[in-house]
Short mmCIF file of C-alpha atoms and ligand atoms in Angstrom, two decimals:
data_model
loop_
_atom_site.label_atom_id
_atom_site.label_comp_id
_atom_site.label_asym_id
_atom_site.label_seq_id
_atom_site.Cartn_x
_atom_site.Cartn_y
_atom_site.Cartn_z
CA MET A 238 -11.60 -21.73 -3.85
CA ASN A 239 -10.29 -21.32 -0.23
CA THR A 240 -12.63 -18.55 1.46
CA LEU A 241 -10.94 -15.22 2.04
CA PHE A 242 -11.70 -13.16 5.08
CA LEU A 243 -11.73 -9.31 5.19
CA TYR A 244 -12.21 -6.92 7.98
CA ASN A 245 -14.77 -4.54 6.59
CA THR A 246 -15.08 -1.00 8.53
CA LEU A 247 -18.47 -0.53 7.35
CA SER A 248 -19.80 -3.74 9.44
CA ARG A 249 -16.81 -3.55 12.05
CA SER A 250 -16.18 -6.84 11.27
CA LYS A 251 -14.52 -9.74 9.11
CA GLU A 252 -16.75 -10.83 6.44
CA GLU A 253 -16.02 -13.45 3.59
CA PHE A 254 -15.30 -11.76 0.71
CA LYS A 255 -17.18 -12.00 -2.25
CA PRO A 256 -16.76 -9.95 -5.69
CA ILE A 257 -19.57 -8.68 -7.67
CA LYS A 258 -18.51 -10.24 -10.78
CA PRO A 259 -17.28 -13.79 -10.30
CA GLY A 260 -13.35 -14.19 -10.45
CA GLU A 261 -12.76 -10.19 -10.49
CA VAL A 262 -11.99 -7.68 -8.24
CA GLY A 263 -12.18 -3.87 -8.51
CA LEU A 264 -9.98 -2.40 -6.11
CA TYR A 265 -9.52 1.40 -5.30
CA THR A 266 -6.93 2.67 -2.93
CA CYS A 267 -6.48 6.51 -2.24
CA GLY A 268 -3.15 7.62 -3.48
CA PRO A 269 -0.62 10.26 -2.72
CA THR A 270 -0.99 14.15 -2.43
CA VAL A 271 1.72 14.78 -4.51
CA TYR A 272 2.93 18.04 -2.72
CA ASN A 273 5.73 16.51 -0.85
CA TYR A 274 7.59 13.23 -0.78
CA ALA A 275 5.80 10.14 0.79
CA HIS A 276 6.66 9.42 4.45
CA ILE A 277 7.07 5.89 5.30
CA GLY A 278 4.09 5.86 7.16
CA ASN A 279 2.19 6.61 3.85
CA LEU A 280 4.45 3.94 2.28
CA ARG A 281 2.94 1.21 5.04
CA THR A 282 -0.19 1.77 3.85
CA TYR A 283 0.51 1.03 0.27
CA ILE A 284 2.42 -2.04 1.30
CA PHE A 285 -1.13 -3.13 3.26
CA GLU A 286 -2.71 -2.55 0.13
CA ASP A 287 -0.06 -4.50 -1.95
CA ILE A 288 -0.58 -7.29 -0.08
CA LEU A 289 -4.31 -7.10 -0.22
CA ARG A 290 -3.67 -6.95 -4.10
CA ARG A 291 -1.53 -9.76 -4.34
CA VAL A 292 -3.60 -12.06 -1.90
CA LEU A 293 -6.49 -11.49 -4.19
CA VAL A 294 -4.65 -12.86 -6.92
CA TYR A 295 -2.92 -15.69 -4.86
CA ASN A 296 -6.56 -16.50 -4.60
CA GLY A 297 -7.19 -16.79 -8.24
CA TYR A 298 -9.05 -13.34 -8.67
CA ARG A 299 -8.17 -10.99 -11.86
CA VAL A 300 -7.60 -7.52 -10.20
CA LYS A 301 -8.54 -4.41 -11.43
CA HIS A 302 -6.56 -1.77 -9.52
CA VAL A 303 -7.20 1.89 -9.88
CA MET A 304 -5.19 4.57 -7.69
CA ASN A 305 -5.43 8.36 -7.96
CA ILE A 306 -2.75 10.90 -7.63
CA THR A 307 -4.28 14.00 -6.02
CA ASP A 308 -2.71 16.85 -7.54
CA VAL A 309 -5.32 19.60 -6.97
CA GLY A 310 -7.92 20.38 -4.41
CA HIS A 311 -6.36 18.90 -0.76
CA LEU A 312 -6.38 21.44 1.68
CA THR A 313 -4.35 21.73 4.38
CA GLY A 314 -7.11 21.81 7.06
CA ASP A 315 -9.76 19.27 7.49
CA ARG A 316 -13.28 20.35 6.22
CA ASP A 317 -12.33 22.95 3.36
CA MET A 318 -10.59 25.28 5.29
CA GLY A 319 -7.06 26.59 4.69
CA GLU A 320 -4.75 26.59 1.74
CA ASP A 321 -4.55 24.26 -1.23
CA LYS A 322 -1.51 21.69 -0.45
CA MET A 323 -0.14 21.60 -4.12
CA GLU A 324 0.05 25.52 -4.35
CA LYS A 325 1.25 26.06 -1.06
CA GLY A 326 4.18 23.32 -1.74
CA ALA A 327 4.85 25.37 -5.50
CA GLN A 328 5.25 28.59 -3.07
CA ARG A 329 7.45 26.72 -0.76
CA GLU A 330 10.06 25.28 -3.66
CA GLY A 331 9.36 28.23 -5.98
CA LYS A 332 8.05 25.95 -9.05
CA THR A 333 4.65 25.77 -10.28
CA ALA A 334 1.87 23.55 -9.04
CA TRP A 335 2.20 21.36 -12.16
CA ASP A 336 5.83 20.68 -11.96
CA ILE A 337 5.55 19.94 -8.17
CA ALA A 338 2.68 17.44 -9.08
CA GLU A 339 4.80 15.77 -11.85
CA TYR A 340 8.17 15.74 -9.53
CA TYR A 341 6.62 13.99 -6.55
CA THR A 342 4.38 11.83 -8.67
CA ARG A 343 7.91 10.46 -10.27
CA ALA A 344 9.51 10.29 -6.56
CA PHE A 345 6.08 8.23 -5.67
CA ARG A 346 6.64 5.66 -8.30
CA GLN A 347 10.26 5.39 -7.47
CA ASP A 348 9.57 4.89 -3.93
CA ILE A 349 6.80 2.13 -4.46
CA ALA A 350 9.12 0.39 -7.02
CA HIS A 351 11.70 0.25 -4.32
CA LEU A 352 9.55 -1.51 -1.92
CA ASN A 353 8.37 -3.89 -4.61
CA ILE A 354 4.74 -2.48 -4.51
CA ILE A 355 3.06 -3.84 -7.77
CA GLU A 356 1.96 -0.50 -9.72
CA PRO A 357 -1.97 0.07 -10.32
CA ASP A 358 -3.54 -1.10 -13.50
CA ILE A 359 -4.94 2.48 -13.90
CA TRP A 360 -3.14 5.68 -12.42
CA VAL A 361 -5.44 8.94 -12.56
CA LYS A 362 -4.59 12.52 -11.76
CA ALA A 363 -7.24 14.72 -10.27
CA THR A 364 -6.84 17.17 -12.75
CA ASP A 365 -7.31 14.70 -15.63
CA THR A 366 -11.10 14.14 -14.43
CA ILE A 367 -12.27 17.75 -13.99
CA ASP A 368 -15.15 17.17 -16.40
CA GLU A 369 -16.31 13.78 -14.84
CA GLN A 370 -15.98 15.71 -11.25
CA ILE A 371 -18.03 18.39 -12.41
CA ALA A 372 -20.98 16.06 -13.95
CA LEU A 373 -21.16 14.79 -10.50
CA VAL A 374 -21.61 17.77 -8.86
CA LYS A 375 -24.26 18.51 -11.39
CA THR A 376 -26.28 15.18 -10.64
CA LEU A 377 -25.95 16.19 -7.10
CA GLU A 378 -27.41 19.78 -7.74
CA GLU A 379 -29.81 18.15 -9.92
CA LYS A 380 -31.14 15.97 -7.00
CA GLY A 381 -31.17 18.86 -4.43
CA TYR A 382 -28.25 17.73 -2.38
CA THR A 383 -26.21 21.12 -2.77
CA TYR A 384 -26.20 24.74 -1.88
CA GLN A 385 -24.32 27.63 -2.82
CA THR A 386 -22.27 29.79 -0.19
CA GLY A 387 -19.76 32.66 -0.80
CA ASP A 388 -17.08 30.25 -1.36
CA GLY A 389 -18.21 27.28 -3.35
CA ILE A 390 -20.91 24.69 -3.70
CA TYR A 391 -21.58 22.27 -0.63
CA PHE A 392 -23.14 18.99 -0.18
CA ASP A 393 -25.66 18.99 2.24
CA THR A 394 -25.18 16.05 4.76
CA SER A 395 -28.47 16.41 6.34
CA LYS A 396 -30.19 15.33 3.14
CA PHE A 397 -28.15 12.02 3.19
CA LYS A 398 -29.14 9.27 5.41
CA ASN A 399 -27.05 7.19 7.50
CA TYR A 400 -24.19 9.66 6.70
CA THR A 401 -21.91 8.07 9.63
CA LYS A 402 -22.49 4.53 8.38
CA LEU A 403 -18.91 4.00 7.86
CA SER A 404 -17.31 6.18 10.82
CA HIS A 405 -20.03 5.09 13.52
CA GLN A 406 -19.68 8.36 14.99
CA ASN A 407 -22.21 10.07 17.01
CA LEU A 408 -23.82 12.44 14.32
CA GLU A 409 -24.92 15.12 17.00
CA ALA A 410 -21.76 14.91 18.88
CA LEU A 411 -19.68 15.32 15.66
CA GLN A 412 -21.79 18.55 14.42
CA GLU A 413 -20.75 19.94 17.72
CA GLY A 414 -17.31 19.17 17.82
CA ALA A 415 -17.09 20.08 13.89
CA ARG A 416 -18.30 23.44 14.86
CA VAL A 417 -15.22 24.70 16.45
CA GLU A 418 -13.60 25.29 12.94
CA LYS A 419 -16.28 27.50 11.55
CA ASN A 420 -17.69 28.46 8.19
CA PRO A 421 -20.78 30.13 9.28
CA GLU A 422 -22.44 29.91 5.77
CA LYS A 423 -22.33 25.74 5.88
CA ARG A 424 -25.65 24.67 6.99
CA ASN A 425 -24.18 21.61 8.93
CA ALA A 426 -20.82 21.27 10.31
CA THR A 427 -20.25 18.27 8.43
CA ASP A 428 -21.12 19.59 5.21
CA PHE A 429 -18.32 19.87 2.47
CA ALA A 430 -17.31 21.80 -0.49
CA LEU A 431 -17.96 20.08 -3.75
CA TRP A 432 -16.63 22.66 -5.79
CA LYS A 433 -14.62 25.61 -4.37
CA PHE A 434 -14.12 29.26 -6.03
CA SER A 435 -11.19 30.77 -7.06
CA PRO A 436 -10.70 33.81 -4.38
CA PRO A 437 -11.73 36.74 -6.03
CA ASP A 438 -8.26 38.58 -5.24
CA THR A 439 -5.90 36.13 -6.24
CA LYS A 440 -5.16 33.75 -9.76
CA ARG A 441 -4.63 30.35 -8.96
CA GLN A 442 -2.56 28.12 -10.75
CA MET A 443 -5.16 25.44 -11.02
CA GLU A 444 -8.27 26.60 -11.83
CA TRP A 445 -11.04 25.46 -14.13
CA ASP A 446 -14.50 26.97 -15.57
CA SER A 447 -17.47 25.29 -14.16
CA PRO A 448 -21.57 26.03 -14.31
CA TRP A 449 -21.17 27.60 -10.88
CA GLY A 450 -17.98 29.84 -11.61
CA VAL A 451 -14.14 29.56 -11.81
CA GLY A 452 -12.61 27.44 -9.38
CA PHE A 453 -11.20 23.92 -8.52
CA PRO A 454 -13.00 20.55 -6.92
CA GLY A 455 -13.14 19.62 -3.64
CA TRP A 456 -10.59 16.73 -2.46
CA HIS A 457 -13.33 13.79 -1.92
CA LEU A 458 -14.88 14.16 -5.37
CA GLU A 459 -11.94 12.97 -7.24
CA CYS A 460 -12.00 9.18 -5.71
CA SER A 461 -15.88 9.27 -6.16
CA ALA A 462 -15.77 10.31 -10.08
CA MET A 463 -12.57 8.09 -10.96
CA SER A 464 -13.88 4.94 -9.32
CA MET A 465 -17.05 5.19 -10.79
CA LYS A 466 -15.51 6.07 -14.11
CA PHE A 467 -13.31 3.08 -14.15
CA LEU A 468 -14.94 0.34 -11.86
CA ASN A 469 -18.31 1.20 -12.57
CA ASP A 470 -19.85 -2.07 -12.18
CA GLN A 471 -17.04 -3.50 -9.87
CA LEU A 472 -17.16 -1.45 -6.87
CA ASP A 473 -15.87 -4.13 -4.78
CA ILE A 474 -13.02 -3.07 -2.21
CA HIS A 475 -11.95 0.78 -1.54
CA CYS A 476 -9.00 1.18 0.99
CA GLY A 477 -6.90 3.94 2.34
CA GLY A 478 -5.21 4.65 5.79
CA THR A 479 -7.49 5.06 9.24
CA ASP A 480 -7.39 8.91 8.83
CA HIS A 481 -9.73 8.89 5.78
CA ILE A 482 -12.56 7.02 7.55
CA ASP A 483 -14.09 9.86 9.65
CA VAL A 484 -14.03 12.47 6.65
CA HIS A 485 -12.59 11.49 3.22
CA HIS A 486 -14.56 8.13 2.81
CA THR A 487 -17.43 9.10 4.60
CA ASN A 488 -18.07 12.01 2.17
CA GLU A 489 -17.01 9.69 -0.89
CA ILE A 490 -19.78 7.44 0.12
CA ALA A 491 -22.36 10.40 1.06
CA GLN A 492 -22.01 11.87 -2.44
CA SER A 493 -21.80 8.98 -4.14
CA GLU A 494 -24.66 7.16 -2.96
CA ALA A 495 -26.81 10.42 -3.10
CA ALA A 496 -25.85 10.65 -6.88
CA THR A 497 -26.57 6.96 -8.24
CA GLY A 498 -28.71 5.61 -5.27
CA LYS A 499 -26.53 2.80 -5.41
CA ALA A 500 -24.09 1.23 -2.81
CA PHE A 501 -20.80 2.57 -3.34
CA PHE A 502 -18.18 0.09 -2.44
CA ASN A 503 -19.00 -3.28 -0.78
CA PHE A 504 -15.63 -3.46 1.34
CA TRP A 505 -13.78 -0.45 3.03
CA MET A 506 -10.39 -1.58 4.47
CA HIS A 507 -8.21 0.55 6.40
CA GLY A 508 -4.81 0.39 7.26
CA ALA A 509 -3.39 1.46 10.80
CA PHE A 510 -0.74 4.19 11.29
CA LEU A 511 3.08 4.04 11.63
CA ILE A 512 4.30 5.86 14.66
CA ILE A 513 7.60 6.56 15.64
CA SER A 514 8.48 5.26 18.85
CA GLY A 515 7.27 7.41 21.53
CA GLY A 516 4.10 7.15 20.06
CA LYS A 517 4.10 10.51 17.56
CA LYS A 518 2.17 10.60 14.77
CA MET A 519 4.13 10.93 11.47
CA ALA A 520 2.20 13.41 9.09
CA LYS A 521 3.30 15.32 6.16
CA SER A 522 2.04 18.36 7.12
CA GLU A 523 4.38 18.30 10.05
CA GLU A 524 7.93 18.75 8.81
CA ASN A 525 9.16 15.74 11.09
CA PHE A 526 8.53 13.19 8.55
CA LEU A 527 10.95 10.46 7.41
CA THR A 528 11.25 9.29 3.78
CA LEU A 529 12.41 6.16 2.25
CA GLU A 530 15.52 8.02 1.39
CA ASN A 531 16.44 9.27 4.75
CA ALA A 532 15.12 6.46 6.88
CA LEU A 533 16.60 3.70 5.16
CA LEU A 534 18.32 4.28 1.74
CA LYS A 535 20.86 6.83 3.52
CA GLN A 536 21.26 4.37 6.79
CA GLY A 537 22.41 1.35 4.37
CA PHE A 538 19.23 -0.57 4.74
CA SER A 539 17.51 -2.14 1.85
CA PRO A 540 13.73 -0.80 1.11
CA LEU A 541 12.82 -4.46 1.21
CA ALA A 542 13.67 -4.50 4.94
CA TYR A 543 10.83 -2.06 5.55
CA ARG A 544 8.83 -4.17 3.53
CA PHE A 545 9.38 -7.16 5.78
CA ALA A 546 9.17 -5.17 8.95
CA ALA A 547 5.78 -4.09 7.84
CA PHE A 548 4.64 -7.92 7.86
CA LEU A 549 5.79 -8.47 11.32
CA THR A 550 2.72 -6.01 12.57
CA HIS A 551 -0.71 -7.00 11.50
CA TYR A 552 -2.10 -4.00 9.10
CA ARG A 553 -4.88 -2.78 11.57
CA LYS A 554 -2.44 -2.69 14.46
CA PRO A 555 -0.25 0.74 14.94
CA MET A 556 3.29 -0.18 13.83
CA GLU A 557 6.09 1.33 15.75
CA PHE A 558 9.25 2.29 13.65
CA SER A 559 12.59 2.40 15.14
CA ASP A 560 16.17 1.65 14.50
CA GLU A 561 16.09 -1.04 16.33
CA GLY A 562 13.36 -2.61 14.67
CA ILE A 563 14.49 -1.83 11.07
CA GLU A 564 17.50 -3.33 12.15
CA ALA A 565 15.90 -6.74 13.68
CA ALA A 566 13.63 -6.62 10.22
CA ARG A 567 16.99 -6.53 8.30
CA ASN A 568 18.46 -9.48 9.78
CA GLY A 569 15.08 -11.36 9.73
CA LEU A 570 15.19 -10.70 5.80
CA LEU A 571 18.90 -11.69 5.67
CA HIS A 572 18.37 -14.77 7.44
CA LEU A 573 15.48 -15.85 5.05
CA GLN A 574 17.40 -14.71 1.95
CA ASN A 575 20.13 -17.08 3.16
CA GLN A 576 18.01 -20.04 4.16
CA VAL A 577 16.36 -19.86 0.58
CA ARG A 578 19.86 -19.27 -1.07
CA GLN A 579 20.90 -22.59 0.78
CA ILE A 580 17.86 -24.41 -0.65
CA ALA A 581 18.02 -22.93 -3.95
CA THR A 582 21.27 -24.66 -4.38
CA ALA A 583 19.83 -28.09 -4.05
CA ALA A 584 16.90 -27.24 -6.03
CA VAL A 585 18.94 -26.05 -9.07
CA ASP A 586 18.03 -29.46 -11.19
CA GLU A 587 14.59 -29.96 -9.99
CA SER A 588 12.58 -27.20 -11.45
CA ASP A 589 9.57 -29.09 -11.94
CA VAL A 590 8.55 -29.70 -8.20
CA THR A 591 5.47 -27.90 -7.22
CA ALA A 592 4.83 -26.17 -3.81
CA ASN A 593 4.03 -28.59 -1.18
CA THR A 594 0.12 -28.70 -0.68
CA GLU A 595 -0.02 -28.68 3.14
CA PHE A 596 1.99 -25.93 3.69
CA LYS A 597 0.72 -23.73 0.85
CA ASN A 598 -2.80 -24.39 2.52
CA LYS A 599 -1.19 -23.15 5.72
CA PHE A 600 -0.02 -19.96 4.42
CA LEU A 601 -3.47 -19.43 2.14
CA GLN A 602 -5.26 -19.84 5.67
CA ALA A 603 -2.99 -17.44 7.58
CA VAL A 604 -3.21 -14.52 4.59
CA ASN A 605 -7.11 -15.15 3.83
CA ASP A 606 -7.47 -14.77 7.55
CA ASP A 607 -7.71 -10.63 6.76
CA LEU A 608 -4.08 -10.73 5.65
CA ASN A 609 -2.56 -12.19 9.04
CA MET A 610 1.00 -11.34 7.83
CA PRO A 611 2.62 -12.13 11.01
CA ARG A 612 0.74 -15.79 11.08
CA ALA A 613 1.80 -16.06 7.37
CA MET A 614 5.77 -15.44 8.42
CA ALA A 615 5.59 -18.03 11.37
CA VAL A 616 4.23 -20.52 8.50
CA VAL A 617 7.09 -19.68 6.05
CA GLN A 618 9.63 -20.58 9.26
CA GLU A 619 7.66 -23.50 9.98
CA MET A 620 7.68 -24.80 6.20
CA LEU A 621 11.41 -24.11 5.94
CA LYS A 622 12.45 -26.03 9.15
CA SER A 623 10.00 -28.76 8.32
CA THR A 624 11.43 -32.27 6.95
CA ILE A 625 10.05 -31.90 3.61
CA ALA A 626 12.85 -32.18 0.43
CA ASP A 627 14.86 -28.53 -0.45
CA SER A 628 13.62 -28.80 -3.77
CA GLU A 629 10.15 -28.76 -2.40
CA LYS A 630 10.71 -26.11 0.20
CA TYR A 631 12.23 -24.08 -2.37
CA ALA A 632 9.12 -24.27 -4.88
CA THR A 633 6.75 -23.61 -1.51
CA VAL A 634 8.81 -20.33 -0.97
CA LEU A 635 8.61 -18.97 -4.50
CA ASP A 636 4.77 -19.37 -4.36
CA TYR A 637 4.67 -17.98 -0.99
CA ASP A 638 6.75 -14.86 -2.46
CA ARG A 639 3.82 -14.48 -4.88
CA VAL A 640 2.33 -12.74 -1.55
CA LEU A 641 5.71 -11.67 -0.26
CA GLY A 642 7.08 -9.87 -3.11
CA LEU A 643 10.58 -9.85 -1.56
CA ASN A 644 12.48 -11.00 -4.99
CA LEU A 645 13.08 -14.21 -3.25
CA ASP A 646 13.54 -15.87 -6.82
CA GLN A 647 16.32 -13.20 -7.82
CA LEU A 648 18.66 -13.97 -4.93
CA ASP A 649 21.09 -16.46 -6.66
CA LYS A 650 20.95 -14.52 -9.98
CA ALA A 651 21.69 -11.22 -7.92
CA GLN A 652 24.42 -13.00 -6.00
CA PRO A 653 26.14 -15.82 -7.99
CA LEU A 654 29.12 -17.73 -6.37
CA PRO A 655 32.33 -16.10 -7.68
CA GLN A 656 33.89 -18.06 -10.24
CA GLU A 657 36.96 -19.03 -7.73
CA VAL A 658 34.57 -20.06 -5.07
CA GLN A 659 32.76 -22.34 -7.56
CA GLU A 660 36.07 -23.96 -8.52
CA LEU A 661 37.10 -24.39 -5.12
CA LEU A 662 33.45 -26.25 -4.32
CA GLU A 663 33.90 -28.16 -7.10
CA ALA A 664 37.64 -29.50 -6.25
CA ARG A 665 36.34 -30.10 -2.66
CA LYS A 666 33.40 -32.33 -3.78
CA LYS A 667 36.06 -34.34 -5.57
CA ALA A 668 38.05 -34.52 -2.70
CA ARG A 669 35.45 -35.72 -0.49
CA GLU A 670 34.31 -38.37 -3.22
CA ALA A 671 37.73 -40.09 -2.79
CA LYS A 672 37.73 -39.37 0.84
CA ASP A 673 40.65 -37.13 0.77
CA PHE A 674 39.57 -35.08 4.17
CA ALA A 675 42.73 -33.42 4.35
CA THR A 676 42.41 -31.85 1.01
CA SER A 677 38.70 -31.40 1.58
CA ASP A 678 39.55 -29.45 4.80
CA ARG A 679 41.71 -27.40 3.27
CA LEU A 680 39.56 -26.06 0.51
CA ARG A 681 36.93 -25.60 3.12
CA ASP A 682 39.42 -23.03 4.64
CA GLU A 683 40.18 -21.49 1.54
CA ILE A 684 36.50 -21.14 0.74
CA GLU A 685 35.75 -19.57 3.91
CA ALA A 686 38.98 -17.31 3.66
CA LEU A 687 36.63 -15.74 0.52
CA GLY A 688 33.90 -14.81 2.81
CA TYR A 689 31.57 -18.07 2.12
CA MET A 690 30.47 -20.81 4.58
CA VAL A 691 30.39 -24.19 3.67
CA GLN A 692 27.84 -26.96 4.92
CA ASP A 693 27.85 -30.51 4.35
CA ALA A 694 24.22 -31.72 4.43
CA LYS A 695 22.42 -34.83 3.56
CA GLU A 696 21.54 -33.37 -0.13
CA GLY A 697 25.03 -32.17 -0.89
CA MET A 698 27.34 -29.43 -0.18
CA LYS A 699 25.61 -25.70 0.35
CA VAL A 700 27.49 -22.71 0.51
CA ILE A 701 26.15 -19.18 2.33
CA LYS A 702 27.42 -15.99 2.14
CA LYS A 703 28.93 -15.13 5.62
P1 AMP B 1007 -1.83 11.53 1.71
O1 AMP B 1007 -0.74 11.53 0.45
O2 AMP B 1007 -1.56 12.50 2.72
O3 AMP B 1007 -3.17 11.62 0.94
O4 AMP B 1007 -1.89 10.03 2.15
C1 AMP B 1007 -1.51 8.80 1.47
C2 AMP B 1007 -1.96 7.76 2.33
O5 AMP B 1007 -1.28 7.44 3.59
C3 AMP B 1007 -3.51 7.52 2.81
O6 AMP B 1007 -3.94 6.19 2.62
C4 AMP B 1007 -3.34 7.72 4.33
O7 AMP B 1007 -4.50 7.42 4.72
C5 AMP B 1007 -2.23 7.31 4.65
N1 AMP B 1007 -1.28 7.68 5.88
C6 AMP B 1007 -1.05 9.07 6.06
N2 AMP B 1007 -0.12 9.26 7.22
C7 AMP B 1007 0.02 7.90 7.53
C8 AMP B 1007 0.72 7.01 8.71
N3 AMP B 1007 1.29 8.10 9.66
N4 AMP B 1007 0.80 5.73 8.62
C9 AMP B 1007 0.14 4.92 7.97
N5 AMP B 1007 -0.67 5.70 6.76
C10 AMP B 1007 -0.80 6.98 6.79
ZN1 ZN B 1008 -9.79 8.89 -1.87
#
């Protein structure tokens, strides 16, 4: 097996990836908070995670992928202050929190289908694991990590050694900085809620009984409970966007390792943000965000153009979104599709040809170098422009497409040549065989008038849509 290197936020370095169980990988990716549409920034992170999953499979691993749906407990402020995003979304739209969750979960699944992102093997809603989350809080309570305040049960971060091992932050500076947003009852500014009580004067739509009183789980708890439930002894890779490093993932690690006494995930990987050109951050809470619908579909861009665009910036670098950028990506994708259409015609009768070993290895080396997609895309072009036979190019590009996920195997089926063009092409072939070049040229003009371009290559005639 070729060595796969992945950048681990824990060590701040690229490390050789080795799963806990040989041949199998447990992958956990933090999922959406379903109180609004996903924006294209969120979707960039899901594309990065999809590439990771596909690269693992390309390397021969079996992957068990779990993703949560946050349908309760994520508050508008960091560090357990503010309103519940779901209940707030429900008020905004005059629906129940449950309806909001269902509606935006469906929208999210549509978005990822548009982007050809493979669905996780297991989806879990936070509200479907309340029992497991309560059990985790009980364990932490028994082990002496919790304390109660007027509004909930909190995790005492001072009792967990190495609280900043993921964020690499200076704890003292952090305590000082975090003091600004105050909950005077917290023992340390970094402490976080495991269970929040329902406010005494309001009836929440989503609330449950617990040993400590009616309430709802703290946001970080679901990911710990779910990953331990579904991945148990395969806690290999945990991912999310870089915004999750300092609080969400740091707290997941603290509460999970405090509860089990064991390492919680060996690899932590984080995707950098999408920014709107000019440097503005996109966030769901600021109502300025672009969805797949308004940024792409309504402008006539295929969602796959966005997927293609995401390949051109390494996942650990900020990616800028602009109209020119997406247009360039669209053209790049169209160009690639045309290149593949041409070789597909030549490869029709040679379906037993396999990927070219040298170019497959080059591609593998690029993706195995911490998912270096810009380099992988350069290898795709190098291969397509090389002198290997078209049938071999076609087999190789389809092999690459297991990682790229651009549906390159469906181009011909999606756009078959019209009957009329096919007939003209046949007639032109005969004319050329008979060396009747005048007829051949006339037929070429007729084909071009129908919107197709004919190229005479060594291996035969090629037709491309103009
Ligand atoms: P949320 O639905 O807010 O919980 O976020 C879903 C995922 O998107 C998480 O992995 C976040 O870290 C990630 N994310 C949030 N904003 C951005 C952004 N502007 N660019 C890239 N990823 C983001
Ligand atoms: Zn999470």
